[in-house]
Coordinates of C-alpha atoms (C1' of nucleotides) in Angstrom, one line a residue:
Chain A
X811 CA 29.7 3.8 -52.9
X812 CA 30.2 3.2 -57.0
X813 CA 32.0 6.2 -56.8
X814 CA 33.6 5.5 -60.4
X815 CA 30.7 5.2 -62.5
X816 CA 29.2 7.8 -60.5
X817 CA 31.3 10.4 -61.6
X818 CA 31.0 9.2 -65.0
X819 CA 27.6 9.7 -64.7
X820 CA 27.9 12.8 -63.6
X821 CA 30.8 14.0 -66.4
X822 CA 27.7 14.3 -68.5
X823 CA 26.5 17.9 -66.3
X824 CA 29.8 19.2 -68.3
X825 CA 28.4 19.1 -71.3
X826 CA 27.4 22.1 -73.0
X827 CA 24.5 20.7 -74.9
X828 CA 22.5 20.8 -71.5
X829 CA 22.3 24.6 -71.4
X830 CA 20.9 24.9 -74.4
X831 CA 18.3 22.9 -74.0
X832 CA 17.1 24.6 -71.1
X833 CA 18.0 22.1 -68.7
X834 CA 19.1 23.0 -64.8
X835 CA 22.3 21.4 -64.1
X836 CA 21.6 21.6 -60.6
X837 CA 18.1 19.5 -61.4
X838 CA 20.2 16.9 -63.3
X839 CA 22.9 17.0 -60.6
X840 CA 20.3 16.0 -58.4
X841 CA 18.5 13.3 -60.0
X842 CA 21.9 11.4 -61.5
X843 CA 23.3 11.8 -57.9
X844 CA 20.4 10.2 -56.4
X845 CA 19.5 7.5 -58.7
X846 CA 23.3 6.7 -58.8
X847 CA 24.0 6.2 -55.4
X848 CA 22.1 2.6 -55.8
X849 CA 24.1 1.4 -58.9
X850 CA 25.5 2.4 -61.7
X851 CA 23.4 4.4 -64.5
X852 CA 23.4 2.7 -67.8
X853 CA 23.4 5.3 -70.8
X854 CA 19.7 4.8 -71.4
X855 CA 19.0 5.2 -67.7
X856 CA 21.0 8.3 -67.9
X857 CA 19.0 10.1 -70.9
X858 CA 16.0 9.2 -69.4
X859 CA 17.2 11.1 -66.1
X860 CA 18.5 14.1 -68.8
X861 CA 14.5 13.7 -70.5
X862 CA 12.9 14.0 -67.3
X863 CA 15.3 17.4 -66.1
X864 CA 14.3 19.3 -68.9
X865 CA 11.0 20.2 -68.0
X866 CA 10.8 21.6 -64.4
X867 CA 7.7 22.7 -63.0
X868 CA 8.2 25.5 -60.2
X869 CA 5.7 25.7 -57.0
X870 CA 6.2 29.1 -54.3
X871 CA 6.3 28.6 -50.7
X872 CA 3.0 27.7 -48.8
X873 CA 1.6 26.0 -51.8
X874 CA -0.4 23.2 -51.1
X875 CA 0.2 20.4 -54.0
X876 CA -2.9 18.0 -53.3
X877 CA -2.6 14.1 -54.7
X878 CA -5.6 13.4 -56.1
X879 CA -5.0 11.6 -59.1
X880 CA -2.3 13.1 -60.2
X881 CA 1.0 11.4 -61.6
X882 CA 3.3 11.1 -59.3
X883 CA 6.9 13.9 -59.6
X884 CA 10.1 14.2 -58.1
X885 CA 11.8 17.5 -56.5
X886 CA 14.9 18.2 -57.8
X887 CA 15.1 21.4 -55.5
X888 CA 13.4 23.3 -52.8
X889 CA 12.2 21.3 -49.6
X890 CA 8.4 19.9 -48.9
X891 CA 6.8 18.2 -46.3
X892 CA 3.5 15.8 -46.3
X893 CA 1.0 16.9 -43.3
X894 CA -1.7 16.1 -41.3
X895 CA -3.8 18.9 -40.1
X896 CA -5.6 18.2 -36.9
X897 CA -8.8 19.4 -35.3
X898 CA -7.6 21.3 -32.8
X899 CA -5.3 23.2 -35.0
X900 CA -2.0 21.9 -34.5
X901 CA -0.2 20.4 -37.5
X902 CA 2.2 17.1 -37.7
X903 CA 4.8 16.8 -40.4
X904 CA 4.4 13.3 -41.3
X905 CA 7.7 13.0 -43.9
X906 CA 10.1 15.7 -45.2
X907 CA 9.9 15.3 -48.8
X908 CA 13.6 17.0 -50.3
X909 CA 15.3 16.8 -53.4
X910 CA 15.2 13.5 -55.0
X911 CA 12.4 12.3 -53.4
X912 CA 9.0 12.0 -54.9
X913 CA 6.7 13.8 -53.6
X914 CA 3.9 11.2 -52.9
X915 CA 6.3 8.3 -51.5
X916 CA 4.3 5.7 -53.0
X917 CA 1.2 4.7 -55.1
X918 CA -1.3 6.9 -53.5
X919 CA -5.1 7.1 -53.6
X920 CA -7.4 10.1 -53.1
X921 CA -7.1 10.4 -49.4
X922 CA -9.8 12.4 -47.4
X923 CA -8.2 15.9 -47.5
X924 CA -6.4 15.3 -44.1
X925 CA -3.2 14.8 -45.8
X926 CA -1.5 17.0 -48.1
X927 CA 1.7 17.9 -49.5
X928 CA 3.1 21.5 -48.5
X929 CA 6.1 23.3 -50.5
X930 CA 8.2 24.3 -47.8
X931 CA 10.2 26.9 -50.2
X932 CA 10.0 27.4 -53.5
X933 CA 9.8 24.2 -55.6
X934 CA 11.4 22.3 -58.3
X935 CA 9.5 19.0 -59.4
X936 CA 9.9 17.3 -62.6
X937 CA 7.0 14.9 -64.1
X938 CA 8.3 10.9 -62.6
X939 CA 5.5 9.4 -64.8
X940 CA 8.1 8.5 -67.2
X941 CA 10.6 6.8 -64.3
X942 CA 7.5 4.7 -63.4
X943 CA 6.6 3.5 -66.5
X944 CA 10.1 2.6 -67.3
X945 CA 9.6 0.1 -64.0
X946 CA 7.0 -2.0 -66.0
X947 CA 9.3 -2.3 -68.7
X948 CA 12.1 -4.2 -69.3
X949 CA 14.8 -1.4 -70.8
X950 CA 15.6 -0.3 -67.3
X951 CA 16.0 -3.2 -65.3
X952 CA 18.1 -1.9 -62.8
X953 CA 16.2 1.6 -62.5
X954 CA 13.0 -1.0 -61.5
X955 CA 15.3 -2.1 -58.5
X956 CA 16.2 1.1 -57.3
X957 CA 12.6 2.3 -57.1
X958 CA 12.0 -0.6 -54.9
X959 CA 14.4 0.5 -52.7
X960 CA 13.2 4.3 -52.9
X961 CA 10.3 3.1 -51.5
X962 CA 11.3 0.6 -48.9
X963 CA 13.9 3.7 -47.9
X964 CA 10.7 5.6 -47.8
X965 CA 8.8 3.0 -45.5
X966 CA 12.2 2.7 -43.0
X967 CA 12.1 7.0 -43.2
X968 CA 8.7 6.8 -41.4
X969 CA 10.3 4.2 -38.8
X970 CA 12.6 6.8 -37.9
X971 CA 10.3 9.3 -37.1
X972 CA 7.6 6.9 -35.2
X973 CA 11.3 5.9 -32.9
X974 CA 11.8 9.5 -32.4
X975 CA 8.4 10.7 -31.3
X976 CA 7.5 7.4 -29.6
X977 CA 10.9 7.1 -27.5
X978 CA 13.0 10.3 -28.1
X979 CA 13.6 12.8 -25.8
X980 CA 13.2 16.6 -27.3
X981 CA 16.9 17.0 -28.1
X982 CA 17.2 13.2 -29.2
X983 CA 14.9 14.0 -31.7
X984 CA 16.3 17.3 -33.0
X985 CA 20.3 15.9 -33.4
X986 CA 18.3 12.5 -34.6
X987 CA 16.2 14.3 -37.9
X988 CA 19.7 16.7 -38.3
X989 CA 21.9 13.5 -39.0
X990 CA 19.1 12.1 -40.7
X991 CA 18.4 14.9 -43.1
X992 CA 22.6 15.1 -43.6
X993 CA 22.1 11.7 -44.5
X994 CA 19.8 12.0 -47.2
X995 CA 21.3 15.7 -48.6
X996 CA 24.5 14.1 -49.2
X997 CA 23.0 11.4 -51.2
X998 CA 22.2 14.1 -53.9
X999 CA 25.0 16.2 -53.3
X1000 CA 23.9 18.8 -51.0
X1001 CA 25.6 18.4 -47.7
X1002 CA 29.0 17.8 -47.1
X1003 CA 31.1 17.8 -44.3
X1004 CA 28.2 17.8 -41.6
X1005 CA 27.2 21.3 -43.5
X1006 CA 23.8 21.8 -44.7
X1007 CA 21.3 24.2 -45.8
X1008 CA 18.2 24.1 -43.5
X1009 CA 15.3 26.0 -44.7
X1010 CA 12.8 25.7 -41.7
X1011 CA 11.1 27.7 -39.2
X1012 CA 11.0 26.3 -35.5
X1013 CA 7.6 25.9 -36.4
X1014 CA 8.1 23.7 -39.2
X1015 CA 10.4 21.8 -37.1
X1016 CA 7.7 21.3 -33.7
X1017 CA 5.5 20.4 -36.5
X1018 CA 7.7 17.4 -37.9
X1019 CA 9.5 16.6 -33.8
X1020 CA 5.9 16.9 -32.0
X1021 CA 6.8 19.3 -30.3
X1022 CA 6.4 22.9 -29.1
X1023 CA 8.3 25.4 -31.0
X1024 CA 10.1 26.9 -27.9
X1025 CA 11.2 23.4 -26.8
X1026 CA 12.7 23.1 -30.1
X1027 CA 14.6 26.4 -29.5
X1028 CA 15.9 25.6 -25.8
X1029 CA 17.3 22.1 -27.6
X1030 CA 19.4 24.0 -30.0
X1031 CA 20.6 26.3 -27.5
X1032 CA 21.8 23.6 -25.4
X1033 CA 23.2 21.9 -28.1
X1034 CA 25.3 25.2 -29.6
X1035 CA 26.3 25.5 -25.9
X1036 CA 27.5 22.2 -26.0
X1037 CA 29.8 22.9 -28.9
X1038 CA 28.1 19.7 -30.6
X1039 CA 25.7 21.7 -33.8
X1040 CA 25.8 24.9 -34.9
X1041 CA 22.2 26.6 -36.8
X1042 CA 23.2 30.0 -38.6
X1043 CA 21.2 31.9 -41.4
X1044 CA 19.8 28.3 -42.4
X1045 CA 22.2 26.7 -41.5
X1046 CA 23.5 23.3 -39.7
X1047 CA 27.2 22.6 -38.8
X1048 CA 27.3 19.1 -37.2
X1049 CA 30.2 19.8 -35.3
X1050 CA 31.3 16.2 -33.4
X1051 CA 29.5 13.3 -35.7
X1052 CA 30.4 10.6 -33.1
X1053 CA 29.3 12.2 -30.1
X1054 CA 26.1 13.5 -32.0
X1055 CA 25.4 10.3 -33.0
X1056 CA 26.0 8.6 -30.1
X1057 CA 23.5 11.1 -28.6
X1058 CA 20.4 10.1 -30.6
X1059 CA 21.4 6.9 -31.1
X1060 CA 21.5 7.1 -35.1
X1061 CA 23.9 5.1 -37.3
X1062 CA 24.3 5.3 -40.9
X1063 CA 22.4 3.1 -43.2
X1064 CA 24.4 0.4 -43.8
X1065 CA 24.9 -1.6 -47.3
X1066 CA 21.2 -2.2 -49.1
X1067 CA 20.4 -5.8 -50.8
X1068 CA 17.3 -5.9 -52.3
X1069 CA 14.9 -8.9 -51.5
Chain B
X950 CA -18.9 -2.2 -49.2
X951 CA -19.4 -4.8 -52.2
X952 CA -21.9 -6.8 -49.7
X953 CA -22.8 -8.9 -52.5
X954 CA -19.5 -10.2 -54.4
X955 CA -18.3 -11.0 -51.2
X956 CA -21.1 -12.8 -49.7
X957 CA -20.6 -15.2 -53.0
X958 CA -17.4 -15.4 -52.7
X959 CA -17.4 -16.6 -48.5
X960 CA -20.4 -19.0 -50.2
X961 CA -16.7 -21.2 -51.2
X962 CA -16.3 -21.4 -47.3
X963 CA -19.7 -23.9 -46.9
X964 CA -17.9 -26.3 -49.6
X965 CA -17.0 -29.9 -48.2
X966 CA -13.9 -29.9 -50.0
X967 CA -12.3 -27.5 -47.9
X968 CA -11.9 -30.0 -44.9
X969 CA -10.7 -32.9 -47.4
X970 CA -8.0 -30.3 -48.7
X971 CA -6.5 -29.7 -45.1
X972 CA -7.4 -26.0 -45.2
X973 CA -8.3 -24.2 -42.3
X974 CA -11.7 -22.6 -43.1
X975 CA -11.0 -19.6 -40.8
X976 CA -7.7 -18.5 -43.1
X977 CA -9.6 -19.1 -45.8
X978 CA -12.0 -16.6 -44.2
X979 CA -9.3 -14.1 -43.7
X980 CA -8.0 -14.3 -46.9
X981 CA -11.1 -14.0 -48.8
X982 CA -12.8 -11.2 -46.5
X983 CA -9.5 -9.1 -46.6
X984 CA -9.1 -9.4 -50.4
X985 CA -12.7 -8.9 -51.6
X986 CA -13.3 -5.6 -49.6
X987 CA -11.2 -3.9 -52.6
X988 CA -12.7 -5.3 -55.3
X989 CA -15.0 -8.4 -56.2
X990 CA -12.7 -11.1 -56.8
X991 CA -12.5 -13.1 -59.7
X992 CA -12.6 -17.3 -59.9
X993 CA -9.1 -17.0 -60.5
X994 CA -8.7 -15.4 -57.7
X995 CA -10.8 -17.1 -55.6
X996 CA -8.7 -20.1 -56.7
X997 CA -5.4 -18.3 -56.1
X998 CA -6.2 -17.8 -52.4
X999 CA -8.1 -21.1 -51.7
X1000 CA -4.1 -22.2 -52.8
X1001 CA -2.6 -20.4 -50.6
X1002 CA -4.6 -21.3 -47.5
X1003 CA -3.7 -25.2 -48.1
X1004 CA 0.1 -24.6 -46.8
X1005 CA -0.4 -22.8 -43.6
X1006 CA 3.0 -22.6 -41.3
X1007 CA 2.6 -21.7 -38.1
X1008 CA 4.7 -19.9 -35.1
X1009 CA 5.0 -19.9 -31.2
X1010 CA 4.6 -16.4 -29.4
X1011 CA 8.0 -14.4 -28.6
X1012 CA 9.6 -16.2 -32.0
X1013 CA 11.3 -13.5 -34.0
X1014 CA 10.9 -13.8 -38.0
X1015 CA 13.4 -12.6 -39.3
X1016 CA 13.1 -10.7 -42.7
X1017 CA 16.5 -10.9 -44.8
X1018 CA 15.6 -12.0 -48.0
X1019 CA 13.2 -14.4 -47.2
X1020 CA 9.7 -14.6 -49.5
X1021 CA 7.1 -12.3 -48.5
X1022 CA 4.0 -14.2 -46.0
X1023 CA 0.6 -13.2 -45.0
X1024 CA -0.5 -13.7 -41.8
X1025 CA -3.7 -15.5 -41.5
X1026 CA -4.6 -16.2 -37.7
X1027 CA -2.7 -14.3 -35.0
X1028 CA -0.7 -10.9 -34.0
X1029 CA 2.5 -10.1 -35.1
X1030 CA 4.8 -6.7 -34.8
X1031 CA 7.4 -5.0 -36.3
X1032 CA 9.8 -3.6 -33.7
X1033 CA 12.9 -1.5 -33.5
X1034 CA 14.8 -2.4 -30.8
X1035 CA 17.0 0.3 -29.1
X1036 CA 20.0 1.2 -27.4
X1037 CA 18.7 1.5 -24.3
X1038 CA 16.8 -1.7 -24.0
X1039 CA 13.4 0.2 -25.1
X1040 CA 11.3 -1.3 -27.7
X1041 CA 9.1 0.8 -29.9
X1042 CA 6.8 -1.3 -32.0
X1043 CA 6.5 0.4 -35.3
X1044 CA 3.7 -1.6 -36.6
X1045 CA 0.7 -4.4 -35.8
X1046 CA 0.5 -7.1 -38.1
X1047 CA -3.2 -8.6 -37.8
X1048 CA -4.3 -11.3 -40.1
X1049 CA -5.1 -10.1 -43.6
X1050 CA -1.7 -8.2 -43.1
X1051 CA 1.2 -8.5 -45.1
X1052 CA 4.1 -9.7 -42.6
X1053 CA 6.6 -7.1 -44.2
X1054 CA 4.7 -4.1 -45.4
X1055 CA 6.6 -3.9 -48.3
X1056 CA 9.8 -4.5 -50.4
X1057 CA 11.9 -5.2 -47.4
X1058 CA 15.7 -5.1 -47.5
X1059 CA 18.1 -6.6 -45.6
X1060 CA 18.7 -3.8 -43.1
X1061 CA 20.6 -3.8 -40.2
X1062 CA 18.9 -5.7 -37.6
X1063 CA 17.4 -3.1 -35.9
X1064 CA 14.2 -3.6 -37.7
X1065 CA 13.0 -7.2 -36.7
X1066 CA 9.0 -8.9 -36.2
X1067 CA 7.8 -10.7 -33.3
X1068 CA 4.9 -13.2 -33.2
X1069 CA 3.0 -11.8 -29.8
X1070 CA 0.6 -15.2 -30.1
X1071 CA 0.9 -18.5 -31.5
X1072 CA 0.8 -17.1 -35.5
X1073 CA -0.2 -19.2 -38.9
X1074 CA 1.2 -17.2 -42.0
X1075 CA 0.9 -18.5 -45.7
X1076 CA 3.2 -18.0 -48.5
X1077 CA 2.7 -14.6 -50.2
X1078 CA 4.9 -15.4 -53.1
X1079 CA 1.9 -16.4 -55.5
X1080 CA 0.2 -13.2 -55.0
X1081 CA 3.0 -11.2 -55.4
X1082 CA 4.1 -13.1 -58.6
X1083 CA 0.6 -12.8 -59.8
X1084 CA 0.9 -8.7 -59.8
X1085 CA 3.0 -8.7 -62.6
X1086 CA 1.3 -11.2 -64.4
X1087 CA -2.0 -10.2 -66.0
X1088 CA -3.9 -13.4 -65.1
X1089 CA -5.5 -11.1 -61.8
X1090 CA -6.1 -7.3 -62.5
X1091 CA -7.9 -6.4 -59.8
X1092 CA -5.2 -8.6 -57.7
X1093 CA -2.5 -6.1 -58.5
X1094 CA -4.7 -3.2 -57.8
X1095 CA -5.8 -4.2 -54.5
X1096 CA -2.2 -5.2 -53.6
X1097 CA -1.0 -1.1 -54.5
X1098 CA -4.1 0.1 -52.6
X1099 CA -3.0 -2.5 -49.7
X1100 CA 0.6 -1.0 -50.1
X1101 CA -0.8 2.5 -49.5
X1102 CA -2.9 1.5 -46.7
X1103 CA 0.1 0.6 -44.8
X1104 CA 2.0 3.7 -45.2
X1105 CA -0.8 5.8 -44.1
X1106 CA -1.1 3.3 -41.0
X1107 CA 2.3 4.4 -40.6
X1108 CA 0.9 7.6 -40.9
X1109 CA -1.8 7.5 -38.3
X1110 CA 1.0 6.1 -35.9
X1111 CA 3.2 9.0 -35.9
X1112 CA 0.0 11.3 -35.4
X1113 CA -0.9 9.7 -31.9
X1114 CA 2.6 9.3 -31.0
X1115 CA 3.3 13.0 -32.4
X1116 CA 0.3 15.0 -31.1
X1117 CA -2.1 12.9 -28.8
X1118 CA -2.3 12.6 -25.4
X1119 CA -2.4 9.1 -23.4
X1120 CA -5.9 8.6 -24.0
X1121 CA -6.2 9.7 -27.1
X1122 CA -3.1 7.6 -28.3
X1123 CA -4.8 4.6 -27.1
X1124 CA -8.6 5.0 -27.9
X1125 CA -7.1 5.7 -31.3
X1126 CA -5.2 2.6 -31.6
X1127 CA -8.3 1.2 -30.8
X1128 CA -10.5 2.4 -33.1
X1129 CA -8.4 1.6 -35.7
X1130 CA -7.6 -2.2 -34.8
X1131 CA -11.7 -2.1 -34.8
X1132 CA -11.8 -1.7 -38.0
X1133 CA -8.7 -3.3 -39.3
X1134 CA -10.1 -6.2 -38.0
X1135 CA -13.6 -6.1 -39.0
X1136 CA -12.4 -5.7 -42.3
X1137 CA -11.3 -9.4 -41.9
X1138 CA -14.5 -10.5 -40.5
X1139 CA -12.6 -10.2 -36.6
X1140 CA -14.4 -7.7 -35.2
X1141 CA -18.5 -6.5 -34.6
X1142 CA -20.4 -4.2 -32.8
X1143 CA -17.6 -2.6 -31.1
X1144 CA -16.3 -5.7 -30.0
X1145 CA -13.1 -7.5 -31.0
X1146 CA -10.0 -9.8 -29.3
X1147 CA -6.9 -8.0 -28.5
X1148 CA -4.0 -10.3 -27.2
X1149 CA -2.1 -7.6 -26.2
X1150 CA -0.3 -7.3 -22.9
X1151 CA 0.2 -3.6 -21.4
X1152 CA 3.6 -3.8 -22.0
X1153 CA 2.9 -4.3 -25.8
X1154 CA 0.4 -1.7 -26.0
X1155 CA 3.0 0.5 -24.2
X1156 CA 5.4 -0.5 -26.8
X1157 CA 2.9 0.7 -29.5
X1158 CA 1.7 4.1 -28.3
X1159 CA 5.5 5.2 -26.5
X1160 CA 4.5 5.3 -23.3
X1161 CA 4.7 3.3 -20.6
X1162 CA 2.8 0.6 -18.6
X1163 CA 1.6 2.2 -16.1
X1164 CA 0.2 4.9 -17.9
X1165 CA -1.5 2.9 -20.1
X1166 CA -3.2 0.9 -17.4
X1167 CA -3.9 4.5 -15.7
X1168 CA -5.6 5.5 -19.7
X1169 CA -7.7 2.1 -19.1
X1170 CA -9.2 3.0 -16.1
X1171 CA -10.3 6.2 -16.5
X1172 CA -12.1 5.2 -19.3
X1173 CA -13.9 2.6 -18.1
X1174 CA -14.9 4.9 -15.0
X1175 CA -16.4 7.1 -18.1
X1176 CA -17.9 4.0 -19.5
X1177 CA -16.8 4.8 -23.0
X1178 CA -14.7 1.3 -23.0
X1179 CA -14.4 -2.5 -21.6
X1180 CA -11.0 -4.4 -21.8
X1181 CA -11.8 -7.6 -19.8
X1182 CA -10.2 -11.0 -20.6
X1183 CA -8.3 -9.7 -23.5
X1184 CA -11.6 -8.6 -25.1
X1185 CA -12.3 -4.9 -26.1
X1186 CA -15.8 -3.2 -26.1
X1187 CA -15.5 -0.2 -27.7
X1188 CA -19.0 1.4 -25.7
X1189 CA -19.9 4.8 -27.4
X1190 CA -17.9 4.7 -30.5
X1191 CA -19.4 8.5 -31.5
X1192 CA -18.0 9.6 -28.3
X1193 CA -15.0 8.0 -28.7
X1194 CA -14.3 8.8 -32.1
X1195 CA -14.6 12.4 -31.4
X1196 CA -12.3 12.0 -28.3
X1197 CA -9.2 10.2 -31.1
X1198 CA -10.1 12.5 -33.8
X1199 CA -10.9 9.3 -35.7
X1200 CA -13.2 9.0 -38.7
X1201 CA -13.4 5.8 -40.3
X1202 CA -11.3 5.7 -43.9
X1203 CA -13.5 6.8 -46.6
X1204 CA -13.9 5.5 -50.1
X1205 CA -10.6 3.9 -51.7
X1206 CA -9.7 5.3 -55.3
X1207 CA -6.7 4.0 -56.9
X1208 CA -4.6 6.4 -58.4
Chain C
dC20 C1' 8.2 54.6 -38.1
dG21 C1' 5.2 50.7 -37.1
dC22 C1' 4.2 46.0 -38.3
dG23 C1' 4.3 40.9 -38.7
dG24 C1' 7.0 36.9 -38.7
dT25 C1' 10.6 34.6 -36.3
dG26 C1' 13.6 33.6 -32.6
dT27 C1' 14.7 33.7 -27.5
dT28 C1' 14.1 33.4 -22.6
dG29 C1' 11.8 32.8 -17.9
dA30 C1' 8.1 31.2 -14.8
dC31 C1' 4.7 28.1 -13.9
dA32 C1' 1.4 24.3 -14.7
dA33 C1' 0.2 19.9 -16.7
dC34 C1' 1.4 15.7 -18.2
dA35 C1' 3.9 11.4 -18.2
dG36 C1' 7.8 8.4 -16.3
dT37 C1' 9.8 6.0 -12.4
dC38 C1' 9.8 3.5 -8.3
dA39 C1' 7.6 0.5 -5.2
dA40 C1' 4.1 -2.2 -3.2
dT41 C1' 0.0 -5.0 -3.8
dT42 C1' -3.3 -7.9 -6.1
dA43 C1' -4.9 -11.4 -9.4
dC44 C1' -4.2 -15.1 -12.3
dT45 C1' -1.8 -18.8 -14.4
dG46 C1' 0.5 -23.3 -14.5
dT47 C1' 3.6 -26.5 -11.9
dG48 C1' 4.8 -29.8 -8.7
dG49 C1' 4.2 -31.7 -4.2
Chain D
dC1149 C1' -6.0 -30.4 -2.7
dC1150 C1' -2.6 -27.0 -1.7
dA1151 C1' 1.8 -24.2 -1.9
dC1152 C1' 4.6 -22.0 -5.0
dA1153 C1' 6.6 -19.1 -8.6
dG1154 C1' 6.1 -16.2 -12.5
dT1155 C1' 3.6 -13.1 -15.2
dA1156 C1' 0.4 -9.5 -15.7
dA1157 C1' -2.4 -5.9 -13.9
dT1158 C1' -3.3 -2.2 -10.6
dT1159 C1' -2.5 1.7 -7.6
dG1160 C1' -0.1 5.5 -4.9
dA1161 C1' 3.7 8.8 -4.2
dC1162 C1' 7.1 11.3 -6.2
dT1163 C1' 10.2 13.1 -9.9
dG1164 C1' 11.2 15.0 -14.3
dT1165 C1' 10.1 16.5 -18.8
dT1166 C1' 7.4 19.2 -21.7
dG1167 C1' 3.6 22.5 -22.8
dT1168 C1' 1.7 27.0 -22.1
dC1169 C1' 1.8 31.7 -21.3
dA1170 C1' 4.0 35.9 -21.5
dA1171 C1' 7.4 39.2 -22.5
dC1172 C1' 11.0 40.8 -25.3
dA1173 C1' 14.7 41.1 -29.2
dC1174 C1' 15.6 41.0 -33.9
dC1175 C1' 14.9 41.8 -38.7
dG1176 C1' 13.0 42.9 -43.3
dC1177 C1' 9.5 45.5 -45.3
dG1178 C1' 6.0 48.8 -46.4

DNA sequence: CGCGGTGTTGACAACAGTCAATTACTGTGG
DNA sequence: CCACAGTAATTGACTGTTGTCAACACCGCG
């Protein structure tokens, strides 16, 4: 979709002016993708994306990033995911936060410590204040739009994974989050081809599929015997898309119209 | 919380001109009690919901309401939820609308269908459209505060959801759901002491917690052979909340900052 | 070389789903 | 007033999926 004035949009990463400016192309790549894929990026729209990409902030692995009060960001690389620790220890993943995504999905309040946000690997945010004030005003009309649907996309996300815990089987809801996450990499760029890089533990993957960590193992086993998904070195081959997502019962998201 | 604002502002409720006016005193009720738990309200807002209680519209149980595109409505007497039908004639119910609730959480899209909410009793909804045009407006602050804070509410609902459906066993799936439609409701002035009306069938509640009718009858039972719970004549006593609390690994939400 | 983290596999136990039969409660019409 | 059908709730017996425990392989690293 808007494939032209994407890659206008995205004729500007060939610019050498970004380099020295310190900007990441990749970072840009990602937010200009993202924002993109719900309309077309007018100039202003598009230096506000450039603004925001030049000042990264970098998290390691295992780092907790907790809410309170803070103004909100957006990854533009590295994977996260939002938790609830439990009593007895175990741990659900309640969203995969990935590049493109804010970190805290919406406006968010100073919860009771039980959720947090963990970096997964290391981390690339940039500050999203500026993206949110923008909404308010009327210079980026169309940016306004595509936040609401960011965070109606977020909302339907969280559908998904109450379907799959509530009425998935354990390989249902593996092939369901792979398609899924497929999904949402290729909408900034990074999967193509049912190819993607994967960077969790088995563990991480029980936590966000509620399930134990060798029951996620036996369904990948029988799926790579199946010949329908391959995992290697981090990472997933989708092999046969139909049957895969006949499997889990998945479809695509189809056209969005905002309300 | 904020005892005294809202005990001034439910002093409206005793005025005679209510009945003359054609509003129901109980939506009124909702309305008021839901709104003023965030923040006092103002006269203005007072006035704003006293409107929207005059134009009540009501629906018959099973009657889908179907989201594209239509204005946003609050439910003020009445359960409502939001399902996702699936491909094998299961129904998992991503969310229970109670009065005081938004019918769609949130910016809603047109999405494919799958997503759709069901009136489970006869339902009276009001037009939300004032109150959300009154966000961006700066007539009611505290109006557009309450309404991100309500936002935020729902997607850690959300949140709670996929923990029980994630992570907790029969029992604890349900005694959760429970305690957390305990105090949903008193929140609107619909539940006390433990005790508050649930119109929910088995196979509803099955649809809730993913799993299926006879198991949650089976969950029933046993816990009111432990006495920790009555559900008699669609009427639930929650017995020993302490004990029951610690069973969910529910604690009641704590204090709501804004960010 | 030993170590910790991760992935892999098997055996068994615990939990939840399915099927089926029975009961209780409603509203309807005779 | 009763018989009846339809819905919902309840219970038992059995099956199937998933969790738990344990052992082992693999790998990078000090």
């Amino acid at each position: 979709m808007a494939a032209l004035p994407r890659a206008r949009a995205l004729a500007i990463l060939e610019a050498p002016a970004l380099h020295s400016a310190g900007i990441q192309p990749s970072h840009l790549r990602v937010l200009t993708f993202r924002f993109s894929s719900f309309a077309p990026l007018t100039d202003a729209e598009s230096g506000l994306l450039q603004d925001l990409a030049g000042a990264a902030r970098s998290y390691p692995p295992h780092r907790d990033i907790r809410a309170a009060g803070t103004p909100p960001r957006m990854i533009v690389a590295g994977w996260a995911a939002q938790c609830r620790q439990l009593a007895n220890g175990q741990r659900q993943v309640i969203s995969l936060r990935l590049p493109g995504d804010f970190v805290w999905p919406l406006a968010q309040l100073s919860s009771p410590s039980s959720y947090a946000v963990t970096a997964l690997t290391e981390l690339e945010t940039v500050d999203a204040q500026p993206l949110v004030g923008a909404l308010a005003g009327p210079a980026c009309p169309s940016l306004a739009r595509t936040a609401r649907v960011m965070a109606h996309l977020d909302y339907m996300l969280l559908g998904d994974q109450i379907v799959r815990l509530g009425r998935q089987t354990v390989t249902e809801r593996f092939v369901h989050l792979m398609l899924e996450l497929h999904e949402r990499l290729a909408q900034v760029g990074l999967a193509e081809d049912g190819c993607f890089a994967m960077p969790l533990t088995l563990e991480v993957l029980a936590g966000v599929l509620g399930i134990s960590v060798v029951h996620v193992n036996r369904a990948v086993q029988q799926l790579r015997r199946d010949c329908l998904l391959e995992v290697r070195d981090g990472t997933v081959m989708l092999l046969r898309r139909e049957r895969l997502q006949a499997l889990a019962g998945w479809a695509p998201p189809t056209g969005l119209a905002v309300s």
